[in-house]
Amino acid sequence: MAGLIPFNRKNRNVVSASPKNPFNMIDDFFDEAFNDFPILRRNLITDPFKVDVKEEDEKYFIEAELPGVKKEDVDINLNDDGRLSISVNREEKVEKKDDDSAYIHRERRRDSMQRSLYLTDANPDGRVHARMENGVLEVTVEKEEQEQINNGRKIEIE
């Protein structure tokens, strides 16, 4: 047991008593190469999808990037408090069967992502339009009409 050296794949700053294995060098090369590309390290839980929100006088315009997602897998809800929720629930199944052997390869994957935005002036009874094309979801939410703008009131001094 005295010859054991602690090893952590994420932290390779540990001094090794043995010469470096060439296969580990290849692993190191690819691990370090992909660290410069954040899109390849994207975590669906902490960073589910990108959303841009633009506010205009009469409406909100929301654009969400959902590459590879079908519109059937997307749910959009607007609550009375102005909360807009975009949810993605999808399931992928892959099944490969080789006729020469009894081997069957099956994979299943589920993705579930959600983003919620508060649109303070959103009209829950107003017009909401959504369309999806080429992995980009566009949602337009009508604002509530401002009745009369209250410029305040005059306070009398006693």
Coordinates of C-alpha atoms in Angstrom, one line a residue:
M1 CA 0.0 0.0 0.0
A2 CA 2.9 2.3 0.5
G3 CA 3.4 2.7 -3.3
L4 CA 0.0 4.1 -4.0
I5 CA -0.2 7.5 -5.5
P6 CA -3.5 9.5 -5.3
F7 CA -5.1 10.1 -8.6
N8 CA -7.9 12.3 -9.6
R9 CA -8.8 12.5 -13.3
K10 CA -9.9 16.1 -13.0
N11 CA -6.8 17.2 -11.1
R12 CA -3.7 15.7 -12.7
N13 CA -1.2 17.9 -10.8
V14 CA -0.2 14.9 -8.7
V15 CA 3.4 13.9 -9.0
S16 CA 3.7 10.4 -10.5
A17 CA 6.5 7.9 -9.8
S18 CA 6.0 6.1 -13.1
P19 CA 6.7 7.3 -16.6
K20 CA 3.8 8.9 -18.4
N21 CA 1.7 6.4 -20.3
P22 CA 1.3 7.5 -24.0
F23 CA -2.4 6.8 -23.9
N24 CA -2.8 9.2 -21.0
M25 CA -1.0 11.8 -23.0
I26 CA -3.6 11.4 -25.8
D27 CA -6.4 11.7 -23.2
D28 CA -4.8 14.8 -21.8
F29 CA -4.5 16.3 -25.3
F30 CA -8.2 15.9 -26.0
D31 CA -9.3 16.9 -22.5
E32 CA -7.3 20.2 -22.8
A33 CA -8.4 20.8 -26.4
F34 CA -12.1 20.8 -25.6
N35 CA -11.7 23.1 -22.5
D36 CA -11.5 26.0 -24.9
F37 CA -14.9 25.3 -26.4
P38 CA -17.6 26.0 -23.8
I39 CA -20.4 24.8 -26.1
L40 CA -19.0 21.3 -25.9
R41 CA -19.1 21.4 -22.1
R42 CA -22.6 22.7 -21.9
N43 CA -24.6 21.5 -19.0
L44 CA -28.3 21.2 -19.7
I45 CA -29.3 21.6 -16.0
T46 CA -27.4 24.8 -15.3
D47 CA -27.6 26.2 -18.8
P48 CA -30.6 24.7 -20.6
F49 CA -31.0 27.0 -23.5
K50 CA -30.4 30.6 -24.5
V51 CA -33.2 33.1 -24.4
D52 CA -33.3 36.7 -25.7
V53 CA -36.0 39.1 -24.6
K54 CA -36.8 42.4 -26.4
E55 CA -39.4 44.8 -25.1
E56 CA -41.2 47.1 -27.5
D57 CA -44.0 49.6 -26.8
E58 CA -46.9 47.2 -27.3
K59 CA -45.4 43.7 -26.9
Y60 CA -42.5 41.5 -25.8
F61 CA -40.5 39.5 -28.3
I62 CA -38.8 36.4 -26.9
E63 CA -36.4 34.2 -28.9
A64 CA -35.1 30.9 -27.6
E65 CA -32.4 28.7 -29.2
L66 CA -33.6 25.1 -29.2
P67 CA -31.4 23.2 -31.7
G68 CA -32.6 19.7 -32.5
V69 CA -35.9 20.1 -30.7
K70 CA -39.2 19.5 -32.4
K71 CA -42.1 21.9 -31.8
E72 CA -44.2 19.0 -30.5
D73 CA -41.7 18.7 -27.6
V74 CA -42.1 22.4 -26.5
D75 CA -44.8 23.7 -24.1
I76 CA -45.4 27.4 -23.6
N77 CA -47.5 28.8 -20.7
L78 CA -48.3 32.4 -19.7
N79 CA -49.7 32.7 -16.1
D80 CA -51.9 35.5 -14.8
D81 CA -48.9 37.0 -12.9
G82 CA -47.0 37.5 -16.2
R83 CA -44.7 34.5 -15.9
L84 CA -43.9 33.0 -19.2
S85 CA -42.6 29.4 -19.0
I86 CA -41.0 27.5 -21.9
S87 CA -40.6 23.8 -21.3
V88 CA -38.9 21.1 -23.4
N89 CA -39.6 17.4 -22.7
R90 CA -38.2 15.0 -25.3
E91 CA -37.4 11.4 -25.5
E92 CA -35.1 9.8 -28.0
K93 CA -34.9 6.1 -28.7
V94 CA -32.2 4.3 -30.8
E95 CA -32.5 0.7 -31.6
K96 CA -30.0 -1.2 -33.7
K97 CA -30.3 -4.9 -34.5
D98 CA -27.7 -7.0 -36.3
D99 CA -29.3 -9.8 -38.3
D100 CA -26.1 -11.9 -38.1
S101 CA -26.2 -12.2 -34.3
A102 CA -28.6 -12.0 -31.4
Y103 CA -27.1 -8.7 -30.3
I104 CA -29.6 -5.8 -29.9
H105 CA -28.4 -2.3 -29.1
R106 CA -30.9 0.0 -27.4
E107 CA -30.5 3.5 -26.0
R108 CA -32.9 5.9 -24.5
R109 CA -32.4 9.4 -23.5
R110 CA -34.7 12.0 -21.9
D111 CA -34.2 15.7 -21.9
S112 CA -36.2 18.1 -19.8
M113 CA -35.4 21.8 -19.7
Q114 CA -37.4 24.8 -18.6
R115 CA -36.9 28.6 -18.5
S116 CA -39.3 31.0 -16.9
L117 CA -39.4 34.8 -17.4
Y118 CA -41.5 37.4 -15.7
L119 CA -43.0 39.9 -18.1
T120 CA -44.4 42.6 -15.8
D121 CA -46.8 44.2 -18.3
A122 CA -47.8 41.0 -20.1
N123 CA -51.5 40.7 -20.8
P124 CA -52.5 37.1 -20.0
D125 CA -55.8 37.5 -21.9
G126 CA -54.1 39.2 -24.8
R127 CA -52.6 37.8 -28.0
V128 CA -49.7 35.5 -27.7
H129 CA -48.1 34.1 -30.9
A130 CA -45.4 31.4 -31.1
R131 CA -43.6 29.9 -34.0
M132 CA -40.6 27.6 -34.4
E133 CA -38.3 27.4 -37.3
N134 CA -34.8 25.9 -37.7
G135 CA -34.4 25.3 -34.0
V136 CA -35.3 28.9 -33.0
L137 CA -38.5 29.5 -31.0
E138 CA -40.1 33.0 -31.4
V139 CA -42.8 34.1 -29.0
T140 CA -44.6 37.4 -29.1
V141 CA -46.6 38.5 -26.0
E142 CA -49.0 41.5 -26.1
K143 CA -48.7 44.0 -23.3
E144 CA -51.6 45.3 -21.2
E145 CA -52.8 48.6 -22.4
Q146 CA -51.8 51.4 -20.1
E147 CA -55.0 53.2 -19.1
Q148 CA -54.3 56.8 -18.2
I149 CA -50.8 57.6 -17.0
N150 CA -51.0 58.9 -13.5
N151 CA -48.6 61.8 -13.1
G152 CA -49.1 61.7 -9.3
R153 CA -51.1 63.9 -7.1
K154 CA -50.6 67.2 -5.5
I155 CA -50.1 67.1 -1.7
E156 CA -51.4 70.0 0.3
I157 CA -49.3 71.4 3.1
E158 CA -51.1 71.9 6.4

